[in-house]
Amino acid sequence: LAKTTQPISMDSYEGQEVNITCSHNNIATNDYITWYQQFPSQGPRFIIQGYKTKVTNEVASLFIPADRKSSTLSLPRVSLSDTAVYYCLVGDVGTTDSWGKLQFGAGTQVVVTP
Amino acid sequence: NAGVTQTPKFQVLKTGQSMTLQCAQDMNHNSMYWYRQDPGMGLRLIYYSASEGTTDKGEVPNGYNVSRLNKREFSLRLESAAPSQTSVYFCASTRPDNHLEETQYFGPGTRLLVL
């Protein structure tokens, strides 16, 4: 399983762009990069998933360089409601077993202030 | 759609008591999971089920049993609760056969305190 490393915490002001980088040096060929968001007292919520290059949805963008040894989650123009813990998970997501093997680390606590 | 629902939301148990945490999903997902989350930590997988009638152990299965009652429901049972099982328990579901379109959905969690 690919081990991931991400910052413990990040602070930002409203309206700024937040970029969280996750390192995963031993990512395997079949592995995807998946990011979750978790608000206090709630279950994690899937944000975005990618394999290579760039993926964008209505919530965030995910940048993955050619070597795939890291990835960056970009949250554009954050608001107070984006204060949450963000988890980077790396692994195959093609089967039940593989989803279950995705490991949640401690995540990155993002705090957005006015 | 309600998504993934869990009951109860909160529970206090005494050491040695038993209880069952209930989880249901209405998204017609095949796969369901139970996780626990301890303070300041990420989630750890307890058990999962690929389909009705099948269950498999995850990372931390000791002290728990599960039942996949039907496609919708996946319950977690603590036969003899211990203080070390004080945690927040999350149920999740997914349909992993097309990862490009499907995601994993989590329930709101059950907060369990074992005295």
mmCIF file of C-alpha atoms in Angstrom:
data_model
loop_
_atom_site.group_PDB
_atom_site.id
_atom_site.type_symbol
_atom_site.label_atom_id
_atom_site.label_comp_id
_atom_site.label_asym_id
_atom_site.label_seq_id
_atom_site.Cartn_x
_atom_site.Cartn_y
_atom_site.Cartn_z
ATOM 1 C CA LEU A 1 0.000 0.000 0.000
ATOM 2 C CA ALA A 2 1.258 3.450 -0.872
ATOM 3 C CA LYS A 3 2.144 5.526 2.183
ATOM 4 C CA THR A 4 1.065 9.146 2.057
ATOM 5 C CA THR A 5 2.476 12.225 3.743
ATOM 6 C CA GLN A 6 0.575 15.477 4.016
ATOM 7 C CA PRO A 7 0.891 18.548 6.244
ATOM 8 C CA ILE A 8 -0.770 18.345 9.618
ATOM 9 C CA SER A 9 -2.400 21.744 9.337
ATOM 10 C CA MET A 10 -2.793 24.787 7.108
ATOM 11 C CA ASP A 11 -4.270 28.194 7.791
ATOM 12 C CA SER A 12 -5.857 30.447 5.222
ATOM 13 C CA TYR A 13 -8.009 33.539 4.872
ATOM 14 C CA GLU A 14 -11.343 33.695 3.157
ATOM 15 C CA GLY A 15 -11.083 34.179 -0.581
ATOM 16 C CA GLN A 16 -7.612 32.698 -0.884
ATOM 17 C CA GLU A 17 -6.657 29.553 -2.755
ATOM 18 C CA VAL A 18 -5.536 26.646 -0.602
ATOM 19 C CA ASN A 19 -3.179 24.032 -1.990
ATOM 20 C CA ILE A 20 -2.529 20.846 -0.034
ATOM 21 C CA THR A 21 0.261 18.642 -1.300
ATOM 22 C CA CYS A 22 0.351 14.932 -0.604
ATOM 23 C CA SER A 23 3.483 12.844 -1.138
ATOM 24 C CA HIS A 24 3.128 9.215 -2.206
ATOM 25 C CA ASN A 25 6.514 8.067 -3.449
ATOM 26 C CA ASN A 26 5.645 4.368 -3.756
ATOM 27 C CA ILE A 27 2.396 4.751 -5.679
ATOM 28 C CA ALA A 28 1.630 1.677 -7.776
ATOM 29 C CA THR A 29 0.546 1.516 -11.400
ATOM 30 C CA ASN A 30 -3.084 0.686 -10.559
ATOM 31 C CA ASP A 31 -3.388 3.237 -7.765
ATOM 32 C CA TYR A 32 -5.671 6.246 -7.899
ATOM 33 C CA ILE A 33 -5.453 9.340 -5.714
ATOM 34 C CA THR A 34 -8.600 10.116 -3.767
ATOM 35 C CA TRP A 35 -9.304 13.080 -1.514
ATOM 36 C CA TYR A 36 -11.931 13.279 1.197
ATOM 37 C CA GLN A 37 -13.172 16.178 3.308
ATOM 38 C CA GLN A 38 -14.431 15.736 6.854
ATOM 39 C CA PHE A 39 -16.275 18.331 8.899
ATOM 40 C CA PRO A 40 -16.472 17.983 12.683
ATOM 41 C CA SER A 41 -19.026 15.425 13.805
ATOM 42 C CA GLN A 42 -19.656 14.218 10.260
ATOM 43 C CA GLY A 43 -18.507 11.358 8.094
ATOM 44 C CA PRO A 44 -15.910 11.950 5.389
ATOM 45 C CA ARG A 45 -17.151 13.228 2.065
ATOM 46 C CA PHE A 46 -15.544 12.314 -1.249
ATOM 47 C CA ILE A 47 -14.142 15.400 -2.983
ATOM 48 C CA ILE A 48 -12.164 14.330 -6.004
ATOM 49 C CA GLN A 49 -10.247 11.462 -7.516
ATOM 50 C CA GLY A 50 -7.621 11.251 -10.232
ATOM 51 C CA TYR A 51 -4.999 9.097 -11.886
ATOM 52 C CA LYS A 52 -2.788 11.555 -13.721
ATOM 53 C CA THR A 53 -2.594 15.155 -14.992
ATOM 54 C CA LYS A 54 -5.416 17.384 -13.814
ATOM 55 C CA VAL A 55 -8.936 16.730 -12.662
ATOM 56 C CA THR A 56 -11.418 19.479 -11.873
ATOM 57 C CA ASN A 57 -14.927 19.429 -10.486
ATOM 58 C CA GLU A 58 -17.243 21.967 -8.918
ATOM 59 C CA VAL A 59 -15.480 21.700 -5.570
ATOM 60 C CA ALA A 60 -11.750 21.379 -6.237
ATOM 61 C CA SER A 61 -8.934 20.633 -8.634
ATOM 62 C CA LEU A 62 -6.421 17.854 -8.369
ATOM 63 C CA PHE A 63 -2.994 18.225 -9.951
ATOM 64 C CA ILE A 64 -0.896 15.129 -10.495
ATOM 65 C CA PRO A 65 2.584 15.392 -12.060
ATOM 66 C CA ALA A 66 3.821 12.900 -14.602
ATOM 67 C CA ASP A 67 5.766 10.826 -12.059
ATOM 68 C CA ARG A 68 2.652 10.607 -9.829
ATOM 69 C CA LYS A 69 4.802 10.674 -6.685
ATOM 70 C CA SER A 70 2.814 13.571 -5.302
ATOM 71 C CA SER A 71 -0.478 15.324 -5.849
ATOM 72 C CA THR A 72 -1.933 18.705 -4.947
ATOM 73 C CA LEU A 73 -5.499 19.388 -3.965
ATOM 74 C CA SER A 74 -6.459 22.940 -4.806
ATOM 75 C CA LEU A 75 -9.430 24.642 -3.177
ATOM 76 C CA PRO A 76 -10.199 27.901 -4.992
ATOM 77 C CA ARG A 77 -11.360 30.948 -3.046
ATOM 78 C CA VAL A 78 -12.022 29.204 0.264
ATOM 79 C CA SER A 79 -14.749 30.278 2.638
ATOM 80 C CA LEU A 80 -15.238 29.688 6.350
ATOM 81 C CA SER A 81 -17.276 26.592 5.509
ATOM 82 C CA ASP A 82 -14.194 24.966 3.976
ATOM 83 C CA THR A 83 -12.685 24.577 7.438
ATOM 84 C CA ALA A 84 -12.306 20.804 7.690
ATOM 85 C CA VAL A 85 -9.850 17.935 7.705
ATOM 86 C CA TYR A 86 -8.720 16.816 4.260
ATOM 87 C CA TYR A 87 -7.480 13.288 3.655
ATOM 88 C CA CYS A 88 -5.323 12.058 0.792
ATOM 89 C CA LEU A 89 -5.689 8.348 0.042
ATOM 90 C CA VAL A 90 -3.782 6.366 -2.526
ATOM 91 C CA GLY A 91 -4.725 2.934 -3.777
ATOM 92 C CA ASP A 92 -6.621 0.862 -6.271
ATOM 93 C CA VAL A 93 -10.346 1.580 -6.203
ATOM 94 C CA GLY A 94 -11.572 -1.035 -8.634
ATOM 95 C CA THR A 95 -12.875 -3.601 -6.138
ATOM 96 C CA THR A 96 -14.545 -3.798 -2.741
ATOM 97 C CA ASP A 97 -11.304 -5.056 -1.231
ATOM 98 C CA SER A 98 -9.317 -2.196 -2.674
ATOM 99 C CA TRP A 99 -11.668 0.530 -1.419
ATOM 100 C CA GLY A 100 -11.451 -1.067 2.015
ATOM 101 C CA LYS A 101 -7.677 -1.014 1.898
ATOM 102 C CA LEU A 102 -7.487 2.743 1.322
ATOM 103 C CA GLN A 103 -5.871 4.065 4.455
ATOM 104 C CA PHE A 104 -6.871 7.282 6.145
ATOM 105 C CA GLY A 105 -3.959 9.011 7.817
ATOM 106 C CA ALA A 106 -4.394 11.907 10.227
ATOM 107 C CA GLY A 107 -5.208 14.266 7.352
ATOM 108 C CA THR A 108 -4.621 18.003 7.015
ATOM 109 C CA GLN A 109 -6.611 20.341 9.224
ATOM 110 C CA VAL A 110 -7.457 23.425 7.179
ATOM 111 C CA VAL A 111 -8.633 26.436 9.139
ATOM 112 C CA VAL A 112 -10.117 29.357 7.232
ATOM 113 C CA THR A 113 -10.459 32.657 9.040
ATOM 114 C CA PRO A 114 -12.163 35.888 8.020
ATOM 115 C CA ASN B 1 -32.383 9.437 -1.388
ATOM 116 C CA ALA B 2 -31.281 9.376 2.234
ATOM 117 C CA GLY B 3 -27.865 7.990 1.305
ATOM 118 C CA VAL B 4 -26.254 6.144 4.206
ATOM 119 C CA THR B 5 -28.090 6.216 7.517
ATOM 120 C CA GLN B 6 -26.885 5.019 10.907
ATOM 121 C CA THR B 7 -28.590 4.376 14.208
ATOM 122 C CA PRO B 8 -28.217 5.226 16.982
ATOM 123 C CA LYS B 9 -26.444 8.601 16.840
ATOM 124 C CA PHE B 10 -25.146 8.309 20.399
ATOM 125 C CA GLN B 11 -24.813 5.452 22.840
ATOM 126 C CA VAL B 12 -23.341 4.966 26.301
ATOM 127 C CA LEU B 13 -22.543 1.446 27.390
ATOM 128 C CA LYS B 14 -21.089 -0.129 30.483
ATOM 129 C CA THR B 15 -18.151 -2.482 30.124
ATOM 130 C CA GLY B 16 -19.400 -5.928 29.165
ATOM 131 C CA GLN B 17 -22.695 -4.811 27.672
ATOM 132 C CA SER B 18 -23.567 -5.649 24.096
ATOM 133 C CA MET B 19 -25.124 -3.608 21.347
ATOM 134 C CA THR B 20 -25.683 -3.505 17.609
ATOM 135 C CA LEU B 21 -25.027 -0.520 15.394
ATOM 136 C CA GLN B 22 -27.306 -0.350 12.385
ATOM 137 C CA CYS B 23 -26.455 0.933 8.920
ATOM 138 C CA ALA B 24 -28.589 1.147 5.807
ATOM 139 C CA GLN B 25 -28.065 2.580 2.316
ATOM 140 C CA ASP B 26 -30.598 3.279 -0.402
ATOM 141 C CA MET B 27 -28.200 3.732 -3.325
ATOM 142 C CA ASN B 28 -28.272 0.096 -4.434
ATOM 143 C CA HIS B 29 -24.578 -0.259 -3.628
ATOM 144 C CA ASN B 30 -23.032 -3.686 -3.434
ATOM 145 C CA SER B 31 -20.205 -2.901 -1.017
ATOM 146 C CA MET B 32 -20.518 -1.698 2.561
ATOM 147 C CA TYR B 33 -17.924 -0.908 5.229
ATOM 148 C CA TRP B 34 -17.600 -0.225 8.936
ATOM 149 C CA TYR B 35 -14.859 2.099 10.233
ATOM 150 C CA ARG B 36 -13.923 3.503 13.583
ATOM 151 C CA GLN B 37 -12.343 6.887 14.179
ATOM 152 C CA ASP B 38 -10.541 7.713 17.390
ATOM 153 C CA PRO B 39 -9.896 11.334 18.409
ATOM 154 C CA GLY B 40 -7.422 13.125 16.159
ATOM 155 C CA MET B 41 -6.926 10.110 13.958
ATOM 156 C CA GLY B 42 -8.007 8.879 10.599
ATOM 157 C CA LEU B 43 -10.515 6.104 10.004
ATOM 158 C CA ARG B 44 -9.616 2.448 10.437
ATOM 159 C CA LEU B 45 -11.528 -0.320 8.715
ATOM 160 C CA ILE B 46 -13.223 -2.864 10.981
ATOM 161 C CA TYR B 47 -15.126 -5.082 8.537
ATOM 162 C CA TYR B 48 -16.474 -4.855 5.031
ATOM 163 C CA SER B 49 -18.910 -6.678 2.811
ATOM 164 C CA ALA B 50 -18.644 -7.035 -0.949
ATOM 165 C CA SER B 51 -22.190 -8.280 -1.339
ATOM 166 C CA GLU B 52 -25.122 -9.744 0.531
ATOM 167 C CA GLY B 53 -24.018 -12.764 2.495
ATOM 168 C CA THR B 54 -20.292 -12.034 2.423
ATOM 169 C CA THR B 55 -18.141 -10.279 4.999
ATOM 170 C CA ASP B 56 -14.393 -9.835 5.464
ATOM 171 C CA LYS B 57 -12.125 -8.546 8.198
ATOM 172 C CA GLY B 58 -10.464 -5.186 7.932
ATOM 173 C CA GLU B 59 -7.593 -3.704 9.890
ATOM 174 C CA VAL B 60 -9.127 -3.824 13.403
ATOM 175 C CA PRO B 61 -11.814 -6.575 13.581
ATOM 176 C CA ASN B 62 -11.178 -7.884 17.113
ATOM 177 C CA GLY B 63 -14.135 -7.448 19.442
ATOM 178 C CA TYR B 64 -16.654 -6.944 16.633
ATOM 179 C CA ASN B 65 -18.991 -9.026 14.512
ATOM 180 C CA VAL B 66 -20.970 -7.998 11.458
ATOM 181 C CA SER B 67 -24.018 -9.129 9.534
ATOM 182 C CA ARG B 68 -24.928 -8.242 5.967
ATOM 183 C CA LEU B 69 -28.652 -8.714 6.390
ATOM 184 C CA ASN B 70 -29.544 -7.822 2.796
ATOM 185 C CA LYS B 71 -28.213 -5.515 0.121
ATOM 186 C CA ARG B 72 -29.311 -2.425 2.041
ATOM 187 C CA GLU B 73 -28.294 -3.230 5.601
ATOM 188 C CA PHE B 74 -24.980 -3.931 7.306
ATOM 189 C CA SER B 75 -24.881 -4.150 11.103
ATOM 190 C CA LEU B 76 -21.957 -4.063 13.533
ATOM 191 C CA ARG B 77 -22.199 -5.859 16.862
ATOM 192 C CA LEU B 78 -20.165 -5.453 20.001
ATOM 193 C CA GLU B 79 -20.703 -8.596 22.059
ATOM 194 C CA SER B 80 -18.911 -7.415 25.197
ATOM 195 C CA ALA B 81 -18.039 -3.737 25.041
ATOM 196 C CA ALA B 82 -14.695 -2.504 26.369
ATOM 197 C CA PRO B 83 -13.519 1.054 27.089
ATOM 198 C CA SER B 84 -11.045 0.697 24.196
ATOM 199 C CA GLN B 85 -14.039 0.559 21.860
ATOM 200 C CA THR B 86 -15.023 4.103 22.736
ATOM 201 C CA SER B 87 -14.946 5.755 19.346
ATOM 202 C CA VAL B 88 -16.992 7.174 16.512
ATOM 203 C CA TYR B 89 -18.207 4.511 14.123
ATOM 204 C CA PHE B 90 -18.867 5.230 10.473
ATOM 205 C CA CYS B 91 -20.602 3.098 7.922
ATOM 206 C CA ALA B 92 -19.903 3.579 4.227
ATOM 207 C CA SER B 93 -20.995 2.131 0.905
ATOM 208 C CA THR B 94 -19.789 2.113 -2.653
ATOM 209 C CA ARG B 95 -20.221 0.364 -5.975
ATOM 210 C CA PRO B 96 -16.641 -0.266 -6.975
ATOM 211 C CA ASP B 97 -17.124 -1.686 -10.415
ATOM 212 C CA ASN B 98 -16.695 1.647 -12.127
ATOM 213 C CA HIS B 99 -14.370 3.807 -10.101
ATOM 214 C CA LEU B 100 -14.459 6.583 -12.635
ATOM 215 C CA GLU B 101 -18.045 7.381 -11.763
ATOM 216 C CA GLU B 102 -18.684 5.941 -8.348
ATOM 217 C CA THR B 103 -17.539 7.214 -5.005
ATOM 218 C CA GLN B 104 -17.646 6.044 -1.412
ATOM 219 C CA TYR B 105 -20.436 7.517 0.696
ATOM 220 C CA PHE B 106 -20.292 7.752 4.482
ATOM 221 C CA GLY B 107 -23.008 7.867 7.085
ATOM 222 C CA PRO B 108 -23.170 10.506 9.844
ATOM 223 C CA GLY B 109 -21.564 8.289 12.450
ATOM 224 C CA THR B 110 -22.448 6.730 15.800
ATOM 225 C CA ARG B 111 -20.677 8.094 18.857
ATOM 226 C CA LEU B 112 -20.079 5.336 21.361
ATOM 227 C CA LEU B 113 -18.835 5.757 24.909
ATOM 228 C CA VAL B 114 -17.982 2.665 26.936
ATOM 229 C CA LEU B 115 -17.614 3.246 30.660
#
